[in-house]
CSV table of N, CA and C in Angstrom, one decimal:
chain,number,residue,atom,x,y,z
A,1,UNK,N,8.7,-40.7,124.7
A,1,UNK,CA,7.7,-39.9,124.0
A,1,UNK,C,6.9,-40.9,123.1
A,2,UNK,N,5.6,-40.6,123.1
A,2,UNK,CA,4.6,-41.4,122.4
A,2,UNK,C,4.4,-41.0,121.0
A,3,UNK,N,4.1,-42.0,120.1
A,3,UNK,CA,3.8,-41.8,118.7
A,3,UNK,C,2.4,-41.3,118.5
A,4,UNK,N,1.6,-41.4,119.6
A,4,UNK,CA,0.2,-41.0,119.5
A,4,UNK,C,0.0,-39.5,119.3
A,5,UNK,N,-1.0,-39.2,118.5
A,5,UNK,CA,-1.4,-37.8,118.3
A,5,UNK,C,-2.1,-37.4,119.6
A,6,UNK,N,-2.1,-36.1,119.9
A,6,UNK,CA,-2.7,-35.6,121.1
A,6,UNK,C,-4.2,-35.9,121.2
A,7,UNK,N,-4.9,-36.0,120.1
A,7,UNK,CA,-6.3,-36.2,120.2
A,7,UNK,C,-6.7,-37.6,119.7
A,8,UNK,N,-5.7,-38.5,119.6
A,8,UNK,CA,-6.0,-39.9,119.2
A,8,UNK,C,-6.9,-40.5,120.2
A,9,UNK,N,-8.0,-41.1,119.8
A,9,UNK,CA,-8.9,-41.8,120.7
A,9,UNK,C,-9.9,-40.8,121.4
A,10,UNK,N,-9.9,-39.6,120.9
A,10,UNK,CA,-10.7,-38.5,121.5
A,10,UNK,C,-12.0,-38.3,120.7
A,11,UNK,N,-12.9,-37.5,121.2
A,11,UNK,CA,-14.1,-37.1,120.6
A,11,UNK,C,-13.8,-36.4,119.3
A,12,UNK,N,-12.7,-35.6,119.2
A,12,UNK,CA,-12.4,-34.9,118.0
A,12,UNK,C,-12.1,-35.9,116.9
A,13,UNK,N,-11.3,-37.0,117.2
A,13,UNK,CA,-11.0,-38.0,116.2
A,13,UNK,C,-12.3,-38.7,115.7
A,14,UNK,N,-13.2,-38.9,116.6
A,14,UNK,CA,-14.4,-39.6,116.3
A,14,UNK,C,-15.2,-38.7,115.3
A,15,UNK,N,-15.3,-37.4,115.6
A,15,UNK,CA,-16.0,-36.5,114.7
A,15,UNK,C,-15.4,-36.4,113.4
A,16,UNK,N,-14.0,-36.4,113.4
A,16,UNK,CA,-13.3,-36.3,112.1
A,16,UNK,C,-13.6,-37.5,111.3
A,17,UNK,N,-13.5,-38.7,111.8
A,17,UNK,CA,-13.7,-39.9,111.1
A,17,UNK,C,-15.2,-39.9,110.6
A,18,UNK,N,-16.1,-39.5,111.4
A,18,UNK,CA,-17.5,-39.4,111.1
A,18,UNK,C,-17.8,-38.5,109.9
A,19,UNK,N,-17.2,-37.4,109.9
A,19,UNK,CA,-17.4,-36.4,108.8
A,19,UNK,C,-16.8,-36.9,107.5
A,20,UNK,N,-15.5,-37.4,107.6
A,20,UNK,CA,-14.9,-37.9,106.4
A,20,UNK,C,-15.6,-39.1,105.9
A,21,UNK,N,-16.1,-40.0,106.8
A,21,UNK,CA,-16.9,-41.1,106.4
A,21,UNK,C,-18.2,-40.7,105.7
A,22,UNK,N,-18.8,-39.6,106.2
A,22,UNK,CA,-20.0,-39.0,105.5
A,22,UNK,C,-19.7,-38.6,104.1
A,23,UNK,N,-18.5,-37.9,104.0
A,23,UNK,CA,-18.1,-37.5,102.6
A,23,UNK,C,-17.9,-38.7,101.7
A,24,UNK,N,-17.3,-39.8,102.3
A,24,UNK,CA,-17.1,-41.0,101.5
A,24,UNK,C,-18.4,-41.6,101.0
A,25,UNK,N,-19.3,-41.8,101.9
A,25,UNK,CA,-20.6,-42.4,101.6
A,25,UNK,C,-21.4,-41.5,100.6
A,26,UNK,N,-21.3,-40.2,100.7
A,26,UNK,CA,-21.9,-39.3,99.8
A,26,UNK,C,-21.3,-39.4,98.4
A,27,UNK,N,-20.0,-39.5,98.4
A,27,UNK,CA,-19.3,-39.7,97.1
A,27,UNK,C,-19.6,-41.0,96.4
A,28,UNK,N,-19.7,-42.1,97.2
A,28,UNK,CA,-20.1,-43.4,96.7
A,28,UNK,C,-21.5,-43.3,96.1
A,29,UNK,N,-22.4,-42.6,96.8
A,29,UNK,CA,-23.8,-42.4,96.4
A,29,UNK,C,-23.8,-41.6,95.1
A,30,UNK,N,-23.1,-40.6,95.0
A,30,UNK,CA,-23.0,-39.7,93.8
A,30,UNK,C,-22.5,-40.6,92.6
A,31,UNK,N,-21.5,-41.4,92.9
A,31,UNK,CA,-21.0,-42.3,91.8
A,31,UNK,C,-22.0,-43.2,91.3
A,32,UNK,N,-22.8,-43.8,92.1
A,32,UNK,CA,-23.8,-44.8,91.7
A,32,UNK,C,-24.9,-44.0,90.9
A,33,UNK,N,-25.3,-42.9,91.4
A,33,UNK,CA,-26.3,-42.1,90.6
A,33,UNK,C,-25.8,-41.6,89.3
A,34,UNK,N,-24.5,-41.2,89.2
A,34,UNK,CA,-23.9,-40.8,88.0
A,34,UNK,C,-23.9,-41.9,87.0
A,35,UNK,N,-23.6,-43.1,87.5
A,35,UNK,CA,-23.6,-44.3,86.6
A,35,UNK,C,-25.0,-44.6,86.0
A,36,UNK,N,-26.0,-44.5,86.9
A,36,UNK,CA,-27.3,-44.7,86.4
A,36,UNK,C,-27.7,-43.6,85.4
A,37,UNK,N,-27.4,-42.4,85.7
A,37,UNK,CA,-27.7,-41.3,84.9
A,37,UNK,C,-27.0,-41.4,83.5
A,38,UNK,N,-25.7,-41.8,83.6
A,38,UNK,CA,-24.9,-42.0,82.4
A,38,UNK,C,-25.4,-43.1,81.5
A,39,UNK,N,-25.7,-44.3,82.1
A,39,UNK,CA,-26.2,-45.4,81.3
A,39,UNK,C,-27.6,-45.1,80.7
A,40,UNK,N,-28.4,-44.3,81.4
A,40,UNK,CA,-29.7,-43.9,80.9
A,40,UNK,C,-29.5,-43.0,79.7
A,41,UNK,N,-28.6,-42.1,79.8
A,41,UNK,CA,-28.3,-41.2,78.7
A,41,UNK,C,-27.7,-41.9,77.5
A,42,UNK,N,-26.8,-42.8,77.7
A,42,UNK,CA,-26.2,-43.6,76.6
A,42,UNK,C,-27.3,-44.4,75.9
A,43,UNK,N,-28.2,-45.0,76.7
A,43,UNK,CA,-29.3,-45.8,76.1
A,43,UNK,C,-30.4,-44.9,75.4
A,44,UNK,N,-30.2,-43.6,75.5
A,44,UNK,CA,-31.1,-42.6,74.9
A,44,UNK,C,-32.5,-42.9,75.5
A,45,UNK,N,-32.5,-43.1,76.8
A,45,UNK,CA,-33.8,-43.3,77.5
A,45,UNK,C,-34.6,-42.1,77.4
A,46,UNK,N,-35.9,-42.2,77.5
A,46,UNK,CA,-36.9,-41.1,77.4
A,46,UNK,C,-37.0,-40.3,78.7
A,47,UNK,N,-36.1,-40.6,79.7
A,47,UNK,CA,-36.1,-39.9,81.0
A,47,UNK,C,-35.7,-38.5,80.8
A,48,UNK,N,-34.7,-38.3,79.9
A,48,UNK,CA,-34.2,-37.0,79.7
A,48,UNK,C,-34.8,-36.2,78.5
A,49,UNK,N,-35.3,-35.1,78.8
A,49,UNK,CA,-36.0,-34.3,77.8
A,49,UNK,C,-35.2,-32.9,77.7
A,50,UNK,N,-34.9,-32.6,76.5
A,50,UNK,CA,-34.1,-31.3,76.3
A,50,UNK,C,-35.1,-30.2,76.3
A,51,UNK,N,-34.9,-29.2,77.1
A,51,UNK,CA,-35.7,-28.0,77.2
A,51,UNK,C,-35.1,-26.9,76.4
A,52,UNK,N,-34.8,-25.9,77.0
A,52,UNK,CA,-34.2,-24.7,76.4
A,52,UNK,C,-32.8,-25.0,75.8
A,53,UNK,N,-32.5,-24.2,74.8
A,53,UNK,CA,-31.1,-24.4,74.2
A,53,UNK,C,-30.1,-23.7,75.1
A,54,UNK,N,-29.0,-24.4,75.3
A,54,UNK,CA,-27.9,-23.8,76.1
A,54,UNK,C,-26.7,-23.7,75.2
A,55,UNK,N,-25.7,-22.9,75.6
A,55,UNK,CA,-24.5,-22.7,74.9
A,55,UNK,C,-23.6,-23.9,74.9
A,56,UNK,N,-23.7,-24.7,76.0
A,56,UNK,CA,-22.9,-25.9,76.1
A,56,UNK,C,-23.6,-27.2,75.8
A,57,UNK,N,-24.3,-27.2,74.7
A,57,UNK,CA,-25.1,-28.3,74.2
A,57,UNK,C,-24.2,-29.4,73.7
A,58,UNK,N,-24.3,-30.6,74.3
A,58,UNK,CA,-23.6,-31.8,73.8
A,58,UNK,C,-24.7,-32.8,73.4
A,59,UNK,N,-24.3,-33.8,72.7
A,59,UNK,CA,-25.2,-34.9,72.4
A,59,UNK,C,-25.4,-35.6,73.7
A,60,UNK,N,-26.6,-36.1,73.9
A,60,UNK,CA,-27.0,-36.8,75.1
A,60,UNK,C,-26.1,-38.0,75.4
A,61,UNK,N,-25.7,-38.7,74.3
A,61,UNK,CA,-24.8,-39.9,74.5
A,61,UNK,C,-23.4,-39.4,75.0
A,62,UNK,N,-22.9,-38.3,74.6
A,62,UNK,CA,-21.7,-37.7,75.1
A,62,UNK,C,-21.8,-37.4,76.6
A,63,UNK,N,-22.9,-36.8,77.0
A,63,UNK,CA,-23.1,-36.5,78.4
A,63,UNK,C,-23.2,-37.8,79.2
A,64,UNK,N,-23.8,-38.9,78.6
A,64,UNK,CA,-23.9,-40.1,79.3
A,64,UNK,C,-22.5,-40.7,79.6
A,65,UNK,N,-21.6,-40.6,78.6
A,65,UNK,CA,-20.2,-41.1,78.8
A,65,UNK,C,-19.5,-40.3,79.8
A,66,UNK,N,-19.7,-39.0,79.8
A,66,UNK,CA,-19.1,-38.1,80.8
A,66,UNK,C,-19.6,-38.5,82.2
A,67,UNK,N,-20.9,-38.8,82.4
A,67,UNK,CA,-21.4,-39.2,83.7
A,67,UNK,C,-20.9,-40.5,84.1
A,68,UNK,N,-20.7,-41.5,83.2
A,68,UNK,CA,-20.2,-42.8,83.5
A,68,UNK,C,-18.8,-42.7,84.0
A,69,UNK,N,-18.0,-41.9,83.3
A,69,UNK,CA,-16.6,-41.8,83.7
A,69,UNK,C,-16.5,-41.1,85.1
A,70,UNK,N,-17.2,-40.1,85.3
A,70,UNK,CA,-17.3,-39.4,86.6
A,70,UNK,C,-17.8,-40.3,87.7
A,71,UNK,N,-18.8,-41.1,87.4
A,71,UNK,CA,-19.3,-42.1,88.3
A,71,UNK,C,-18.3,-43.1,88.8
A,72,UNK,N,-17.6,-43.7,87.8
A,72,UNK,CA,-16.5,-44.6,88.1
A,72,UNK,C,-15.4,-44.0,89.0
A,73,UNK,N,-15.0,-42.8,88.6
A,73,UNK,CA,-14.0,-42.1,89.4
A,73,UNK,C,-14.5,-41.8,90.8
A,74,UNK,N,-15.7,-41.4,90.9
A,74,UNK,CA,-16.3,-41.1,92.2
A,74,UNK,C,-16.4,-42.3,93.1
A,75,UNK,N,-16.7,-43.5,92.5
A,75,UNK,CA,-16.7,-44.7,93.3
A,75,UNK,C,-15.3,-45.1,93.7
A,76,UNK,N,-14.3,-44.9,92.9
A,76,UNK,CA,-12.9,-45.3,93.2
A,76,UNK,C,-12.4,-44.3,94.4
A,77,UNK,N,-12.7,-43.0,94.2
A,77,UNK,CA,-12.2,-42.1,95.2
A,77,UNK,C,-13.0,-42.3,96.5
A,78,UNK,N,-14.3,-42.6,96.5
A,78,UNK,CA,-15.1,-42.8,97.7
A,78,UNK,C,-14.6,-44.0,98.4
A,79,UNK,N,-14.2,-45.1,97.7
A,79,UNK,CA,-13.6,-46.3,98.3
A,79,UNK,C,-12.3,-45.9,98.9
A,80,UNK,N,-11.5,-45.1,98.3
A,80,UNK,CA,-10.2,-44.6,98.9
A,80,UNK,C,-10.4,-43.9,100.1
A,81,UNK,N,-11.5,-43.0,100.2
A,81,UNK,CA,-11.8,-42.3,101.4
A,81,UNK,C,-12.1,-43.2,102.6
A,82,UNK,N,-12.9,-44.2,102.2
A,82,UNK,CA,-13.3,-45.2,103.3
A,82,UNK,C,-12.1,-46.0,103.7
A,83,UNK,N,-11.1,-46.2,102.8
A,83,UNK,CA,-9.9,-46.9,103.2
A,83,UNK,C,-8.8,-45.9,103.8
A,84,UNK,N,-9.2,-44.7,104.1
A,84,UNK,CA,-8.3,-43.7,104.7
A,84,UNK,C,-7.0,-43.4,103.9
A,85,UNK,N,-7.2,-43.3,102.6
A,85,UNK,CA,-6.1,-43.0,101.7
A,85,UNK,C,-5.9,-41.5,101.7
A,86,UNK,N,-4.7,-41.0,101.8
A,86,UNK,CA,-4.5,-39.5,101.8
A,86,UNK,C,-4.8,-38.9,100.4
A,87,UNK,N,-4.5,-39.6,99.3
A,87,UNK,CA,-4.8,-39.2,98.0
A,87,UNK,C,-6.2,-39.0,97.7
A,88,UNK,N,-7.1,-39.8,98.5
A,88,UNK,CA,-8.5,-39.7,98.2
A,88,UNK,C,-9.1,-38.4,98.7
A,89,UNK,N,-8.6,-37.8,99.7
A,89,UNK,CA,-9.1,-36.5,100.1
A,89,UNK,C,-9.0,-35.4,99.0
A,90,UNK,N,-7.8,-35.4,98.4
A,90,UNK,CA,-7.6,-34.4,97.3
A,90,UNK,C,-8.4,-34.8,96.1
A,91,UNK,N,-8.4,-36.1,95.8
A,91,UNK,CA,-9.2,-36.6,94.7
A,91,UNK,C,-10.7,-36.4,94.9
A,92,UNK,N,-11.2,-36.4,96.1
A,92,UNK,CA,-12.6,-36.2,96.4
A,92,UNK,C,-13.0,-34.7,96.1
A,93,UNK,N,-12.1,-33.8,96.4
A,93,UNK,CA,-12.3,-32.4,96.1
A,93,UNK,C,-12.3,-32.2,94.6
A,94,UNK,N,-11.4,-32.8,94.0
A,94,UNK,CA,-11.3,-32.6,92.5
A,94,UNK,C,-12.5,-33.2,91.8
A,95,UNK,N,-12.8,-34.5,92.1
A,95,UNK,CA,-13.9,-35.1,91.5
A,95,UNK,C,-15.3,-34.4,91.8
A,96,UNK,N,-15.4,-34.0,93.0
A,96,UNK,CA,-16.7,-33.3,93.4
A,96,UNK,C,-16.7,-31.9,92.7
A,97,UNK,N,-15.6,-31.2,92.5
A,97,UNK,CA,-15.6,-30.0,91.8
A,97,UNK,C,-15.9,-30.2,90.3
A,98,UNK,N,-15.4,-31.2,89.7
A,98,UNK,CA,-15.7,-31.5,88.3
A,98,UNK,C,-17.1,-31.9,88.2
A,99,UNK,N,-17.6,-32.7,89.2
A,99,UNK,CA,-19.0,-33.1,89.2
A,99,UNK,C,-20.0,-31.9,89.3
A,100,UNK,N,-19.6,-30.9,90.0
A,100,UNK,CA,-20.5,-29.7,90.1
A,100,UNK,C,-20.6,-29.0,88.7
A,101,UNK,N,-19.4,-28.9,88.1
A,101,UNK,CA,-19.4,-28.3,86.7
A,101,UNK,C,-20.2,-29.2,85.7
A,102,UNK,N,-20.0,-30.5,85.8
A,102,UNK,CA,-20.7,-31.4,84.9
A,102,UNK,C,-22.2,-31.4,85.1
A,103,UNK,N,-22.6,-31.3,86.4
A,103,UNK,CA,-24.1,-31.3,86.7
A,103,UNK,C,-24.7,-30.0,86.3
A,104,UNK,N,-23.9,-28.9,86.4
A,104,UNK,CA,-24.4,-27.6,85.9
A,104,UNK,C,-24.6,-27.7,84.4
A,105,UNK,N,-23.7,-28.3,83.7
A,105,UNK,CA,-23.8,-28.4,82.3
A,105,UNK,C,-24.9,-29.4,81.9
A,106,UNK,N,-25.2,-30.4,82.7
A,106,UNK,CA,-26.2,-31.4,82.5
A,106,UNK,C,-27.6,-30.9,82.8
A,107,UNK,N,-27.7,-29.7,83.4
A,107,UNK,CA,-29.0,-29.1,83.9
A,107,UNK,C,-30.1,-29.1,82.8
A,108,UNK,N,-29.8,-28.8,81.5
A,108,UNK,CA,-30.8,-28.7,80.5
A,108,UNK,C,-31.6,-30.1,80.4
A,109,UNK,N,-31.0,-31.2,80.7
A,109,UNK,CA,-31.6,-32.5,80.6
A,109,UNK,C,-32.4,-32.9,81.8
A,110,UNK,N,-32.0,-32.6,83.0
A,110,UNK,CA,-32.7,-33.0,84.2
A,110,UNK,C,-32.4,-32.0,85.3
A,111,UNK,N,-33.0,-30.8,85.3
A,111,UNK,CA,-32.6,-29.7,86.2
A,111,UNK,C,-32.7,-30.0,87.7
A,112,UNK,N,-33.8,-30.6,88.1
A,112,UNK,CA,-33.9,-30.9,89.5
A,112,UNK,C,-32.9,-31.8,90.1
A,113,UNK,N,-32.7,-32.9,89.3
A,113,UNK,CA,-31.7,-33.9,89.8
A,113,UNK,C,-30.3,-33.3,89.7
A,114,UNK,N,-30.0,-32.5,88.8
A,114,UNK,CA,-28.7,-31.8,88.7
A,114,UNK,C,-28.5,-30.9,89.9
A,115,UNK,N,-29.5,-30.2,90.3
A,115,UNK,CA,-29.3,-29.3,91.5
A,115,UNK,C,-29.1,-30.2,92.8
A,116,UNK,N,-29.8,-31.3,92.9
A,116,UNK,CA,-29.6,-32.2,94.0
A,116,UNK,C,-28.1,-32.7,94.0
A,117,UNK,N,-27.6,-33.1,92.9
A,117,UNK,CA,-26.2,-33.7,92.8
A,117,UNK,C,-25.2,-32.6,93.0
A,118,UNK,N,-25.5,-31.3,92.6
A,118,UNK,CA,-24.6,-30.2,92.9
A,118,UNK,C,-24.5,-30.0,94.4
A,119,UNK,N,-25.6,-30.1,95.1
A,119,UNK,CA,-25.7,-30.0,96.6
A,119,UNK,C,-24.9,-31.1,97.2
A,120,UNK,N,-25.0,-32.3,96.8
A,120,UNK,CA,-24.3,-33.5,97.3
A,120,UNK,C,-22.8,-33.3,97.1
A,121,UNK,N,-22.4,-32.8,95.9
A,121,UNK,CA,-21.0,-32.6,95.7
A,121,UNK,C,-20.4,-31.5,96.6
A,122,UNK,N,-21.2,-30.4,96.9
A,122,UNK,CA,-20.8,-29.4,97.8
A,122,UNK,C,-20.6,-30.0,99.2
A,123,UNK,N,-21.5,-30.9,99.6
A,123,UNK,CA,-21.4,-31.5,100.9
A,123,UNK,C,-20.1,-32.4,101.0
A,124,UNK,N,-19.7,-33.0,99.9
A,124,UNK,CA,-18.5,-33.8,99.9
A,124,UNK,C,-17.3,-32.9,100.0
A,125,UNK,N,-17.3,-31.8,99.3
A,125,UNK,CA,-16.1,-30.9,99.4
A,125,UNK,C,-16.0,-30.4,100.8
A,126,UNK,N,-17.1,-30.0,101.4
A,126,UNK,CA,-17.1,-29.5,102.8
A,126,UNK,C,-16.6,-30.6,103.8
A,127,UNK,N,-17.1,-31.8,103.6
A,127,UNK,CA,-16.7,-32.9,104.5
A,127,UNK,C,-15.3,-33.2,104.5
A,128,UNK,N,-14.7,-33.3,103.3
A,128,UNK,CA,-13.3,-33.7,103.3
A,128,UNK,C,-12.3,-32.5,103.4
A,129,UNK,N,-12.8,-31.3,103.2
A,129,UNK,CA,-11.8,-30.2,103.3
A,129,UNK,C,-11.9,-29.5,104.7
A,130,UNK,N,-12.9,-29.7,105.5
A,130,UNK,CA,-12.9,-29.0,106.8
A,130,UNK,C,-12.1,-29.8,107.9
A,131,UNK,N,-11.7,-31.0,107.6
A,131,UNK,CA,-11.0,-31.8,108.6
A,131,UNK,C,-9.5,-31.7,108.2
A,132,UNK,N,-8.7,-31.3,109.2
A,132,UNK,CA,-7.3,-31.2,109.0
A,132,UNK,C,-6.6,-32.5,109.0
A,133,UNK,N,-7.1,-33.4,109.8
A,133,UNK,CA,-6.4,-34.7,109.9
A,133,UNK,C,-7.5,-35.8,110.3
A,134,UNK,N,-7.5,-36.9,109.7
A,134,UNK,CA,-8.4,-38.0,110.1
A,134,UNK,C,-7.8,-39.2,110.7
A,135,UNK,N,-6.7,-39.0,111.4
A,135,UNK,CA,-6.2,-40.0,112.2
A,135,UNK,C,-5.2,-41.0,111.6
A,136,UNK,N,-4.6,-40.7,110.5
A,136,UNK,CA,-3.6,-41.6,109.9
A,136,UNK,C,-2.3,-41.6,110.7
C-alpha cells in the first residue's frame, strides 16, 4: 500500500497549493501594508485625518501600535503558510478575522483603505478555509 494521497500530483493538489499560496501572499501583503499604516500613525503623519466621531475612538498612536503588531503577526503567519505549516492555516483565519475588526475600527482615519484591507482579509480567510488539505 502506498503512502501517497489519492490526489497527490494531481490537478486538485496544484489548485490547492495555488489557492493557499494566494492566501499566503495576500497575508504577507496585508502585513506590509499594516506595518506602513502603523508606522505612519505612530509618527502622527498627516496622512490620517479624523472625520466623524465614532464610539471606538482611540488615540492615533494606539491604532498605530495595533496595526504594527497585526502586521508583524500577519507576516509571520504568511511565512508559515508559504512554509506549509499546519498551524499557519488556523493562524491565518484568526489574524485575518482580527484584521477585519481592526480595519473596521480604523475606518474613521482612512475609510477607503480600510475597506480594501477588509476585502483582502476576507480573501485570505476564503483561500485558507476552502481547502481541506494542501498536500502535507
